[in-house]
Short mmCIF file of C-alpha atoms in Angstrom, two decimals:
data_model
loop_
_atom_site.label_atom_id
_atom_site.label_comp_id
_atom_site.label_asym_id
_atom_site.label_seq_id
_atom_site.Cartn_x
_atom_site.Cartn_y
_atom_site.Cartn_z
CA MET M 200 -4.31 443.79 169.93
CA LYS M 201 -5.72 441.76 167.05
CA ALA M 202 -8.33 439.16 168.01
CA PRO M 203 -7.03 435.62 167.51
CA LEU M 204 -8.91 433.06 165.41
CA TYR M 205 -10.41 429.92 166.90
CA GLY M 206 -11.95 426.73 165.62
CA ASN M 207 -10.38 423.86 163.79
CA PRO M 208 -13.17 421.30 163.57
CA LEU M 209 -12.52 417.77 162.36
CA ARG M 210 -15.10 415.68 160.52
CA SER M 211 -16.51 412.50 162.02
CA GLY M 212 -18.54 409.62 160.68
CA SER M 213 -18.21 407.49 157.58
CA ILE M 214 -16.25 408.47 154.50
CA ARG M 215 -18.32 410.19 151.80
CA LEU M 216 -17.28 410.16 148.19
CA GLY M 217 -17.91 413.53 146.65
CA GLY M 218 -18.91 414.74 150.09
CA TRP M 219 -22.27 412.94 150.06
CA PHE M 220 -22.08 409.35 148.78
CA PRO M 221 -21.20 406.81 151.53
CA VAL M 222 -18.47 404.28 150.74
CA ARG M 223 -20.67 401.45 152.04
CA ALA M 224 -23.33 402.35 149.48
CA GLY M 225 -20.68 402.28 146.79
CA VAL M 226 -19.48 398.83 147.89
CA ILE M 227 -23.07 397.53 147.74
CA LEU M 228 -23.55 398.91 144.23
CA VAL M 229 -20.22 397.51 143.03
CA ALA M 230 -21.03 394.07 144.44
CA ALA M 231 -24.49 394.20 142.88
CA SER M 232 -22.95 395.22 139.52
CA PHE M 233 -20.66 392.21 139.65
CA VAL M 234 -23.60 389.88 140.32
CA VAL M 235 -25.62 391.50 137.52
CA PHE M 236 -22.63 391.05 135.17
CA ILE M 237 -22.52 387.33 136.04
CA CYS M 238 -26.28 387.08 135.37
CA PHE M 239 -25.89 388.69 131.99
CA LEU M 240 -23.03 386.32 131.06
CA THR M 241 -25.26 383.38 131.92
CA LYS M 242 -28.12 385.01 129.98
CA GLU M 243 -30.26 385.45 133.11
CA PHE M 244 -31.36 388.90 131.95
CA ILE M 245 -34.56 389.17 133.98
CA LEU M 246 -32.82 388.08 137.19
CA GLY M 247 -30.00 390.53 136.50
CA LEU M 248 -32.43 393.43 135.98
CA LEU M 249 -34.31 392.54 139.16
CA ILE M 250 -31.08 392.45 141.15
CA ALA M 251 -29.97 395.79 139.65
CA VAL M 252 -33.28 397.48 140.46
CA ALA M 253 -33.35 395.99 143.96
CA ALA M 254 -29.78 397.16 144.67
CA VAL M 255 -30.51 400.69 143.48
CA VAL M 256 -33.77 400.93 145.43
CA TYR M 257 -32.21 399.46 148.58
CA THR M 258 -29.26 401.86 148.40
CA ALA M 259 -31.51 404.89 147.80
CA ILE M 260 -33.80 404.06 150.72
CA PHE M 261 -31.49 402.55 153.34
CA GLU M 262 -27.94 403.77 152.63
CA ILE M 263 -27.82 407.33 151.27
CA PRO M 264 -28.38 410.11 153.85
CA PHE M 265 -29.49 413.54 152.76
CA GLY M 266 -30.68 416.88 154.11
CA ALA M 267 -29.44 418.85 157.10
CA GLU M 268 -30.27 415.93 159.41
CA ASP M 269 -28.00 413.68 157.31
CA ILE M 270 -30.27 410.67 157.68
CA THR M 271 -31.65 408.15 155.19
CA LEU M 272 -35.15 407.96 153.80
CA MET M 273 -35.92 404.85 155.85
CA THR M 274 -34.77 406.56 159.04
CA ARG M 275 -37.07 409.51 158.30
CA ALA M 276 -40.03 407.19 157.73
CA ARG M 277 -39.24 405.11 160.83
CA ARG M 278 -38.99 408.06 163.21
CA ARG M 279 -42.26 409.53 161.82
CA PHE M 280 -43.98 406.17 162.37
CA THR M 281 -42.48 405.82 165.85
CA HIS M 282 -43.68 409.32 166.76
CA MET M 283 -47.22 408.51 165.61
CA GLN M 284 -47.11 405.30 167.63
CA ARG M 285 -45.98 407.14 170.75
CA VAL M 286 -48.80 409.68 170.31
CA ASN M 287 -51.40 406.92 169.96
CA GLU M 288 -50.08 405.13 173.06
CA GLY M 289 -50.07 408.36 175.13
CA GLU M 290 -46.29 408.39 175.70
CA THR M 291 -46.03 412.01 174.53
CA LEU M 292 -48.41 413.33 177.22
CA PHE M 293 -47.46 413.90 180.83
CA LEU M 294 -49.95 415.21 183.42
CA GLY M 295 -48.47 416.05 186.79
CA SER M 296 -51.69 416.88 188.57
CA THR M 297 -52.39 415.16 191.88
CA PHE M 298 -55.93 414.53 190.67
CA THR M 299 -55.02 412.24 187.77
CA ALA M 300 -53.61 408.76 187.45
CA GLN M 301 -52.24 409.46 183.97
CA ASN M 302 -48.62 408.87 184.96
CA LYS M 303 -49.08 406.03 187.47
CA GLY M 304 -47.67 408.04 190.35
CA LEU M 305 -44.57 409.34 188.56
CA ALA M 306 -43.56 412.87 189.58
CA LEU M 307 -41.19 413.60 186.67
CA PRO M 308 -41.56 412.84 182.94
CA GLY M 309 -40.22 409.50 181.72
CA MET M 310 -36.49 408.99 182.14
CA LEU M 311 -36.27 411.94 184.52
CA SER M 312 -38.19 409.82 187.04
CA THR M 313 -35.16 407.52 187.21
CA LEU M 314 -32.85 410.33 188.41
CA LYS M 315 -32.20 410.35 192.16
CA VAL M 316 -30.53 413.12 194.13
CA ARG M 317 -27.87 411.98 196.61
CA ASP M 318 -26.97 414.10 199.64
CA GLU M 319 -23.20 414.17 200.13
CA VAL M 320 -20.65 416.25 202.05
CA ASP M 321 -17.43 417.56 200.49
CA GLY M 322 -14.00 417.72 202.14
CA LEU M 323 -14.82 421.07 203.79
CA GLY M 324 -18.03 419.84 205.34
CA ASN M 325 -20.29 421.66 202.86
CA PRO M 326 -23.45 419.88 201.65
CA VAL M 327 -23.23 418.71 198.03
CA GLN M 328 -25.91 417.00 195.96
CA LEU M 329 -25.09 414.56 193.17
CA ILE M 330 -27.55 413.15 190.65
CA HIS M 331 -27.61 409.38 190.35
CA HIS M 332 -28.66 408.25 186.86
CA THR M 333 -29.96 404.83 187.85
CA ARG M 334 -30.63 403.77 184.24
CA ALA M 335 -27.26 404.90 182.91
CA ASP M 336 -24.80 403.84 185.65
CA GLN M 337 -23.79 407.48 186.06
CA LEU M 338 -23.22 410.13 188.74
CA SER M 339 -23.33 413.77 187.70
CA VAL M 340 -22.58 417.02 189.45
CA THR M 341 -23.69 420.49 188.29
CA ILE M 342 -21.75 423.69 188.95
CA GLU M 343 -23.71 426.95 188.69
CA SER M 344 -21.84 430.12 187.71
CA ALA M 345 -22.52 433.80 187.14
CA PRO M 346 -20.12 434.79 184.32
CA ALA M 347 -19.39 438.49 183.99
CA GLY M 348 -18.93 438.37 180.22
CA ILE M 349 -16.22 439.98 178.12
CA ALA M 350 -17.80 443.34 177.30
CA MET M 351 -15.55 445.20 179.75
CA ASN M 352 -12.43 443.06 179.16
CA THR M 353 -9.40 443.90 177.09
CA GLN M 354 -8.56 441.60 174.15
CA ALA M 355 -5.57 440.24 176.12
CA LYS M 356 -7.81 439.34 179.08
CA THR M 357 -10.38 437.71 176.80
CA THR M 358 -7.67 435.66 175.08
CA ASP M 359 -6.42 434.47 178.50
CA LEU M 360 -9.92 433.40 179.50
CA VAL M 361 -10.45 431.46 176.26
CA THR M 362 -7.02 429.85 176.67
CA ASN M 363 -7.91 428.75 180.23
CA TYR M 364 -11.24 427.36 179.03
CA ALA M 365 -9.47 425.39 176.29
CA ALA M 366 -7.01 424.08 178.88
CA TRP M 367 -9.94 422.88 181.05
CA LEU M 368 -11.49 421.13 178.05
CA SER M 369 -8.17 419.47 177.24
CA SER M 370 -7.95 418.12 180.77
CA LEU M 371 -11.23 416.24 180.38
CA SER M 372 -9.63 413.55 178.23
CA GLY M 373 -7.47 412.50 181.16
CA GLU M 374 -10.29 412.53 183.72
CA ASN M 375 -10.80 409.09 185.22
CA GLY M 376 -14.28 407.69 184.50
CA LEU M 377 -15.60 410.90 182.90
CA ARG M 378 -18.39 410.00 180.49
CA GLY M 379 -19.08 413.53 179.28
CA ALA M 380 -19.34 417.23 180.14
CA GLN M 381 -22.06 419.73 179.42
CA VAL M 382 -22.00 423.53 179.51
CA VAL M 383 -25.35 425.28 179.43
CA ILE M 384 -25.83 429.03 179.02
CA ASP M 385 -29.33 429.97 180.24
CA SER M 386 -30.39 433.50 179.37
CA VAL M 387 -33.61 435.44 179.76
CA PHE M 388 -34.89 439.02 179.71
CA GLU M 389 -36.76 439.59 182.97
CA SER M 390 -38.58 442.50 184.50
CA ALA M 391 -36.39 445.15 186.12
CA ALA M 392 -38.97 445.76 188.86
CA PRO M 393 -37.48 443.29 191.39
CA LEU M 394 -34.01 444.76 190.85
CA ALA M 395 -35.30 448.31 191.31
CA GLU M 396 -37.23 447.23 194.40
CA SER M 397 -34.15 445.59 195.81
CA ILE M 398 -32.11 448.77 195.33
CA LEU M 399 -34.71 450.95 197.00
CA SER M 400 -35.36 448.55 199.87
CA ASN M 401 -31.66 448.40 200.72
CA LEU M 402 -31.41 452.17 201.16
CA LYS M 403 -30.40 453.09 204.71
CA PRO M 404 -32.34 455.94 206.30
CA ASP M 405 -29.19 457.51 207.68
CA ALA M 406 -27.43 457.50 204.30
CA PRO M 407 -26.50 460.90 202.84
CA ALA M 408 -29.28 462.54 200.91
CA VAL M 409 -27.14 462.72 197.80
CA ALA M 410 -26.48 458.98 197.88
CA GLN M 411 -30.20 458.25 198.35
CA GLN M 412 -31.11 460.52 195.46
CA ILE M 413 -28.53 458.88 193.15
CA ALA M 414 -29.81 455.40 194.11
CA ARG M 415 -33.45 456.38 193.42
CA GLU M 416 -32.55 457.97 190.07
CA SER M 417 -30.50 454.90 189.11
CA ALA M 418 -33.42 452.60 189.94
CA GLY M 419 -35.76 454.78 187.90
CA MET M 420 -33.43 454.75 184.88
CA LEU M 421 -33.40 450.97 184.63
CA PRO M 422 -34.92 449.61 181.40
CA GLU M 423 -38.19 447.73 181.48
CA ARG M 424 -36.39 444.40 181.20
CA VAL M 425 -32.85 443.42 182.15
CA ALA M 426 -30.75 440.48 180.98
CA SER M 427 -30.09 437.58 183.30
CA VAL M 428 -27.44 435.04 182.27
CA ARG M 429 -26.47 431.91 184.18
CA ALA M 430 -23.92 429.26 183.23
CA TYR M 431 -24.06 425.61 184.31
CA THR M 432 -21.30 423.04 183.97
CA VAL M 433 -22.23 419.37 184.29
CA LEU M 434 -19.74 416.55 184.76
CA GLY M 435 -20.98 412.99 184.35
CA TYR M 436 -18.98 409.99 185.59
CA LYS M 437 -19.54 406.30 184.92
CA ILE M 438 -19.93 404.61 188.28
CA SER M 439 -18.45 401.25 187.34
CA GLU M 440 -15.22 402.92 186.19
CA LEU M 441 -14.74 404.77 189.48
CA ALA M 442 -15.64 402.21 192.17
CA ASP M 443 -17.50 398.98 192.90
CA ASP M 444 -20.49 400.76 194.41
CA VAL M 445 -22.26 404.10 194.30
CA ASP M 446 -20.84 405.33 197.63
CA GLY M 447 -17.28 404.79 196.49
CA ALA M 448 -17.92 406.46 193.17
CA ALA M 449 -19.56 409.44 194.94
CA ALA M 450 -16.41 409.88 197.06
CA GLU M 451 -14.29 409.90 193.90
CA VAL M 452 -16.52 412.51 192.26
CA LEU M 453 -16.41 414.76 195.33
CA SER M 454 -12.62 414.67 195.29
CA MET M 455 -12.57 416.02 191.69
CA ILE M 456 -14.91 418.97 192.21
CA PRO M 457 -12.40 421.48 193.69
CA ARG M 458 -10.10 421.18 190.67
CA HIS M 459 -12.91 421.92 188.28
CA LEU M 460 -14.14 424.86 190.36
CA LYS M 461 -10.65 426.37 190.19
CA ALA M 462 -10.28 425.74 186.44
CA LEU M 463 -13.70 427.24 185.66
CA SER M 464 -13.00 430.30 187.77
CA ALA M 465 -9.79 430.90 185.78
CA ALA M 466 -11.85 430.60 182.57
CA GLY M 467 -14.16 433.46 183.55
CA ALA M 468 -16.98 431.55 185.28
CA GLY M 469 -17.04 434.05 188.14
CA VAL M 470 -18.57 433.03 191.44
CA SER M 471 -19.43 429.31 191.22
CA GLN M 472 -21.15 426.82 193.46
CA VAL M 473 -22.19 423.20 193.34
CA MET M 474 -25.94 423.00 192.89
CA ALA M 475 -28.13 421.52 195.63
CA ASP M 476 -31.47 419.74 195.51
CA ALA M 477 -33.47 422.98 195.78
CA ASP M 478 -31.35 424.60 193.05
CA TYR M 479 -32.17 421.78 190.64
CA ALA M 480 -35.85 422.10 191.52
CA ASP M 481 -35.96 425.88 190.99
CA LEU M 482 -34.12 425.42 187.68
CA MET M 483 -36.69 422.95 186.39
CA TYR M 484 -39.61 424.83 187.89
CA VAL M 485 -38.62 427.90 185.85
CA ALA M 486 -37.63 425.91 182.74
CA TYR M 487 -41.15 424.52 182.39
CA ASP M 488 -42.60 428.05 182.72
CA PRO M 489 -40.19 431.00 182.44
CA ARG M 490 -42.78 433.35 183.89
CA ARG M 491 -42.10 431.74 187.30
CA ASN M 492 -38.64 433.30 187.30
CA ALA M 493 -39.92 436.43 189.04
CA GLU M 494 -41.67 434.28 191.63
CA VAL M 495 -38.47 432.40 192.49
CA ALA M 496 -36.40 435.62 192.55
CA GLN M 497 -38.89 437.24 194.91
CA GLU M 498 -38.79 434.23 197.22
CA ILE M 499 -35.02 434.38 197.39
CA LYS M 500 -35.04 438.14 197.99
CA ASP M 501 -37.66 437.95 200.75
CA GLU M 502 -36.03 434.80 202.19
CA VAL M 503 -39.29 432.90 201.86
CA PRO M 504 -38.69 429.24 202.85
CA ALA M 505 -40.38 427.84 199.73
CA TYR M 506 -38.44 424.59 199.37
CA ARG M 507 -38.99 422.52 196.23
CA SER M 508 -37.50 419.06 195.83
CA PHE M 509 -36.03 417.78 192.60
CA GLU M 510 -38.50 414.89 192.42
CA GLY M 511 -41.40 417.28 192.80
CA ALA M 512 -40.32 419.85 190.20
CA GLY M 513 -42.03 418.24 187.22
CA PRO M 514 -44.45 420.03 184.95
CA ALA M 515 -48.19 420.07 185.44
CA TYR M 516 -48.64 419.55 181.72
CA PHE M 517 -46.20 418.42 179.06
CA ASN M 518 -47.32 417.46 175.53
CA ALA M 519 -44.92 416.41 172.75
CA ALA M 520 -47.53 415.29 170.20
CA HIS M 521 -46.44 418.07 167.79
CA PRO M 522 -43.49 416.93 165.61
CA ARG M 523 -41.35 420.00 166.42
CA VAL M 524 -42.87 421.90 169.38
CA VAL M 525 -43.49 420.76 172.94
CA PHE M 526 -46.21 422.46 174.99
CA HIS M 527 -45.74 422.70 178.75
CA ASP M 528 -47.36 424.71 181.54
CA GLY M 529 -48.84 427.39 179.26
CA VAL M 530 -45.79 427.95 177.06
CA ALA M 531 -44.10 426.18 174.12
CA SER M 532 -40.51 425.18 173.31
CA MET M 533 -38.48 423.74 170.44
CA THR M 534 -34.86 422.77 169.96
CA ILE M 535 -32.42 423.26 167.10
CA MET M 536 -29.23 421.20 166.73
CA MET M 537 -25.92 421.89 165.04
CA THR M 538 -24.96 419.20 162.54
CA GLU M 539 -21.74 420.77 161.25
CA PRO M 540 -19.59 423.58 162.70
CA SER M 541 -18.99 426.82 160.87
CA LYS M 542 -16.35 426.80 158.15
CA SER M 543 -15.71 430.55 158.39
CA LYS M 544 -13.13 432.30 160.54
CA ILE M 545 -14.13 432.28 164.20
CA THR M 546 -13.21 434.88 166.83
CA ASP M 547 -14.36 435.31 170.42
CA HIS M 548 -17.27 437.47 169.17
CA SER M 549 -18.48 435.27 166.27
CA PHE M 550 -21.36 433.67 168.17
CA GLU M 551 -22.03 436.41 170.71
CA LYS M 552 -25.67 436.75 169.65
CA LEU M 553 -26.20 433.02 169.96
CA PHE M 554 -25.34 433.02 173.66
CA ALA M 555 -26.78 436.45 174.55
CA PRO M 556 -30.36 436.97 175.76
CA ASN M 557 -32.92 437.47 173.05
CA LYS M 558 -36.13 439.51 173.33
CA ASN M 559 -37.96 437.21 170.90
CA PHE M 560 -37.87 434.33 173.40
CA LEU M 561 -39.21 433.91 176.89
CA ARG M 562 -36.10 431.87 177.66
CA LYS M 563 -33.14 430.44 175.79
CA ARG M 564 -30.74 427.61 176.65
CA VAL M 565 -27.57 426.93 174.67
CA SER M 566 -26.13 423.53 175.50
CA LEU M 567 -22.61 422.47 174.56
CA VAL M 568 -22.01 418.77 175.09
CA TYR M 569 -18.50 417.39 175.14
CA ARG M 570 -17.52 413.73 174.82
CA PRO M 571 -13.87 413.34 175.78
CA VAL M 572 -11.72 411.25 173.48
CA PRO M 573 -9.41 408.96 175.51
CA ALA M 574 -5.74 409.79 175.28
CA SER M 575 -5.02 406.39 173.78
CA ALA M 576 -7.36 407.10 170.86
CA GLN M 577 -6.27 410.66 170.11
CA HIS M 578 -3.75 409.92 167.34
CA SER M 579 -5.82 407.28 165.57
CA ARG M 580 -8.87 409.62 165.62
CA VAL M 581 -6.87 412.44 164.02
CA ASN M 582 -5.36 410.15 161.41
CA SER M 583 -8.76 408.71 160.55
CA ALA M 584 -10.33 412.16 160.23
CA SER M 585 -7.45 413.35 158.06
CA ARG M 586 -7.76 410.40 155.70
CA ALA M 587 -11.50 410.77 155.43
CA THR M 588 -11.27 414.50 154.76
CA THR M 589 -8.63 413.99 152.04
CA THR M 590 -10.74 411.28 150.39
CA GLU M 591 -13.85 413.42 150.39
CA VAL M 592 -12.16 416.55 149.08
CA THR M 593 -10.17 414.82 146.31
CA SER M 594 -13.26 412.84 145.13
CA LYS M 595 -15.09 416.09 144.28
CA LYS M 596 -15.15 417.39 140.73
CA ARG M 597 -15.66 420.96 141.95
CA PHE M 598 -13.00 422.00 144.44
CA THR M 599 -14.17 425.04 146.50
CA ALA M 600 -12.45 427.35 148.95
CA PHE M 601 -14.35 425.65 151.78
CA ASP M 602 -12.96 422.28 150.68
CA ASN M 603 -9.47 423.73 150.69
CA LYS M 604 -10.00 425.08 154.18
CA LYS M 605 -11.35 421.73 155.38
CA LYS M 606 -8.23 419.97 154.05
CA LYS M 607 -5.91 422.52 155.65
CA ALA M 608 -7.82 422.26 158.92
CA ALA M 609 -7.22 418.49 159.02
CA GLU M 610 -3.53 419.00 158.31
CA ALA M 611 -3.34 421.69 161.00
CA ALA M 612 -5.07 419.41 163.47
CA MET M 613 -2.49 416.67 162.81
CA ASN M 614 0.35 419.09 163.40
CA GLN M 615 -1.25 420.37 166.60
CA ALA M 616 -1.86 416.82 167.86
CA ALA M 617 1.77 415.99 167.18
CA GLU M 618 2.73 418.95 169.43
CA GLY M 619 0.44 417.73 172.24
CA ALA M 620 -2.96 419.24 171.43
CA VAL M 621 -6.05 417.34 172.55
CA ILE M 622 -9.23 416.78 170.53
CA GLN M 623 -12.81 416.57 171.82
CA GLU M 624 -16.11 415.44 170.33
CA TRP M 625 -18.74 418.08 170.87
CA ALA M 626 -22.26 419.06 169.87
CA LEU M 627 -24.42 422.16 170.21
CA MET M 628 -28.16 422.38 170.90
CA VAL M 629 -30.35 425.43 171.47
CA THR M 630 -33.77 425.27 173.21
CA VAL M 631 -36.04 428.33 173.12
CA THR M 632 -39.32 428.92 174.91
CA PHE M 633 -42.05 431.20 173.54
CA GLU M 634 -45.79 431.83 173.69
CA PRO M 635 -47.91 428.88 172.49
CA THR M 636 -49.12 430.58 169.30
CA ARG M 637 -48.40 429.98 165.62
CA ALA M 638 -47.14 433.55 165.22
CA ALA M 639 -44.70 433.14 168.12
CA GLN M 640 -43.52 429.87 166.72
CA ARG M 641 -42.87 431.42 163.31
CA THR M 642 -40.91 434.27 164.92
CA ALA M 643 -38.89 431.83 167.00
CA GLU M 644 -38.04 429.69 163.97
CA ASN M 645 -36.88 432.69 161.95
CA GLU M 646 -34.83 434.05 164.84
CA LEU M 647 -33.17 430.67 165.44
CA LYS M 648 -32.23 430.46 161.74
CA ALA M 649 -30.57 433.85 162.04
CA LEU M 650 -28.72 432.90 165.24
CA MET M 651 -27.40 429.68 163.68
CA GLY M 652 -25.97 431.50 160.69
CA GLY M 653 -22.67 429.93 159.59
CA LEU M 654 -23.55 426.57 161.16
CA LYS M 655 -25.24 423.63 159.51
CA TRP M 656 -28.28 422.80 161.59
CA CYS M 657 -31.62 421.04 161.82
CA PHE M 658 -34.64 421.12 164.11
CA ALA M 659 -35.11 418.28 166.61
CA ASP M 660 -38.19 417.04 164.82
CA PHE M 661 -39.99 413.97 166.24
CA SER M 662 -37.70 414.04 169.31
CA ALA M 663 -38.50 417.49 170.71
CA ASP M 664 -39.26 416.11 174.20
CA ALA M 665 -35.89 414.34 174.47
CA ALA M 666 -34.06 417.40 173.09
CA PHE M 667 -35.79 419.74 175.57
CA HIS M 668 -34.64 417.70 178.56
CA GLN M 669 -31.17 417.05 177.18
CA THR M 670 -30.47 420.80 177.12
CA LEU M 671 -31.23 420.99 180.84
CA PRO M 672 -28.02 420.86 182.93
CA LEU M 673 -28.69 417.39 184.27
CA GLY M 674 -26.12 415.32 182.36
CA LEU M 675 -28.55 413.45 180.08
CA PHE M 676 -25.91 412.53 177.50
CA PRO M 677 -27.36 410.95 174.30
CA TRP M 678 -24.69 408.22 174.14
CA ALA M 679 -25.47 407.20 177.74
CA TYR M 680 -29.22 406.87 177.16
CA ALA M 681 -29.34 405.66 173.54
CA PRO M 682 -31.43 404.11 172.15
CA ALA M 683 -33.98 405.25 174.76
CA LEU M 684 -33.86 408.87 173.56
CA SER M 685 -37.53 409.52 174.25
CA LEU M 686 -37.30 410.88 177.77
CA LEU M 687 -41.06 410.76 178.14
CA ALA M 688 -41.25 407.03 177.31
CA VAL M 689 -41.20 405.40 180.73
CA GLU M 690 -39.58 401.99 180.94
CA PRO M 691 -41.89 399.08 181.90
CA SER M 692 -39.98 398.53 185.12
CA GLU M 693 -40.59 402.09 186.21
CA LYS M 694 -44.28 401.82 185.31
CA LYS M 695 -44.58 398.59 187.33
CA ALA M 696 -42.73 400.06 190.31
CA ALA M 697 -44.94 403.17 190.28
CA GLU M 698 -48.10 401.10 190.05
CA GLN M 699 -46.98 398.93 192.97
CA LYS M 700 -46.15 402.03 195.03
CA LYS M 701 -49.55 403.56 194.29
CA GLN M 702 -51.29 400.27 195.13
CA LYS M 703 -49.57 400.14 198.53
CA GLU M 704 -50.54 403.73 199.26
CA GLU M 705 -54.17 402.95 198.44
CA GLU M 706 -54.11 399.86 200.69
CA ASN M 707 -52.70 401.94 203.58
#
């Protein structure tokens, strides 16, 4: 069976003449030209020249974006200045030691300190934990899965799984109060020793000798490192759109979980469960230092009651003073972001290496963030994207095959929307962790560039701390927290509350 093709991305943002020149910049230049023309008619030549120069300089600095980041020169300068200011004020440094007052009693970095875990009970009486985003009026729930992959599936089975996943994505637009969804694929190569030890320790003494011999030989044939892949699905709901208070909104969120569990299972998620407080803590404990993965796995295997709370799972050291790399607990991480989807033909194996474990990283997280488009705005969004694409393509002097495909994609999207298809806004981010050396950083950068082949991308420069935490499956959607994207920059109210709490503890 021939593998079907996927992907029909639509452009978003302002209209660009020639594919790069914003219409707003053109309007400014046209208006300035008219004023200059009036000045010349009235023989105000010096004033006219000054206005012309000012208009050109203003447009070049403030209005024309360029580069993979697609931002203006002023935005680049402003974010560099803001980063230097944060470094000077100590906002990029977090010390979680109990022997320091660096963070005024905060247990988690910046905005993470505003997240609170709520203990709830679902309809079957099972304990469920939701995360209350107190600064964003949001409740989120995270579903952990162990996907089996498609290596052993037939093409027909794979197509069915992709179809079911697409159906689940389509249903998000009709979800009441849903602010966004996030799917995180967390992969790592870990030592095979715990797995081999588990196989040997589970051998029964009364088992047949042949079975014991096969088990021992199988354990001995394991490679030095084995792949471990986990999938996390986060659903974030706006509290005010669900109920008048947090308790009512929590009840609404709990009622929606079973449907999503069923849909994700049909899409190949495998065995899934709603994450609890300790699961969140173990996730973050390992994210800040991937070498702790073996420690956590051993605790689970030996049933060691080593409980970690979410509030206490912060790093001992987190430094984002470097423009691109964050250093935390003896390792380093950086994040790369997709700015434009691939224009080539996409199958279910096109980005297999992007999601698979990689030996060049200690750990890798691929985060797909979805922002549902309301059903009432679907048609207008498609029409707007189609008009913008047609304007951009026809304004180019050189018409390429990619331009032709972009135009056909917009037309195909309109036809699909007319037949009932649903569109979603989405973004992709990849965070990798490696040894804190320049050589390891260079290797990680080169490997990321290879993995992002076909996509237009940029590094999360000057916002590496925010990007690191946004790829964690916690529901930190950029549009919910903007403009406070620096997740290490603690709000004054949080600082004051932490200082008051510490003061009371000292008085007691």
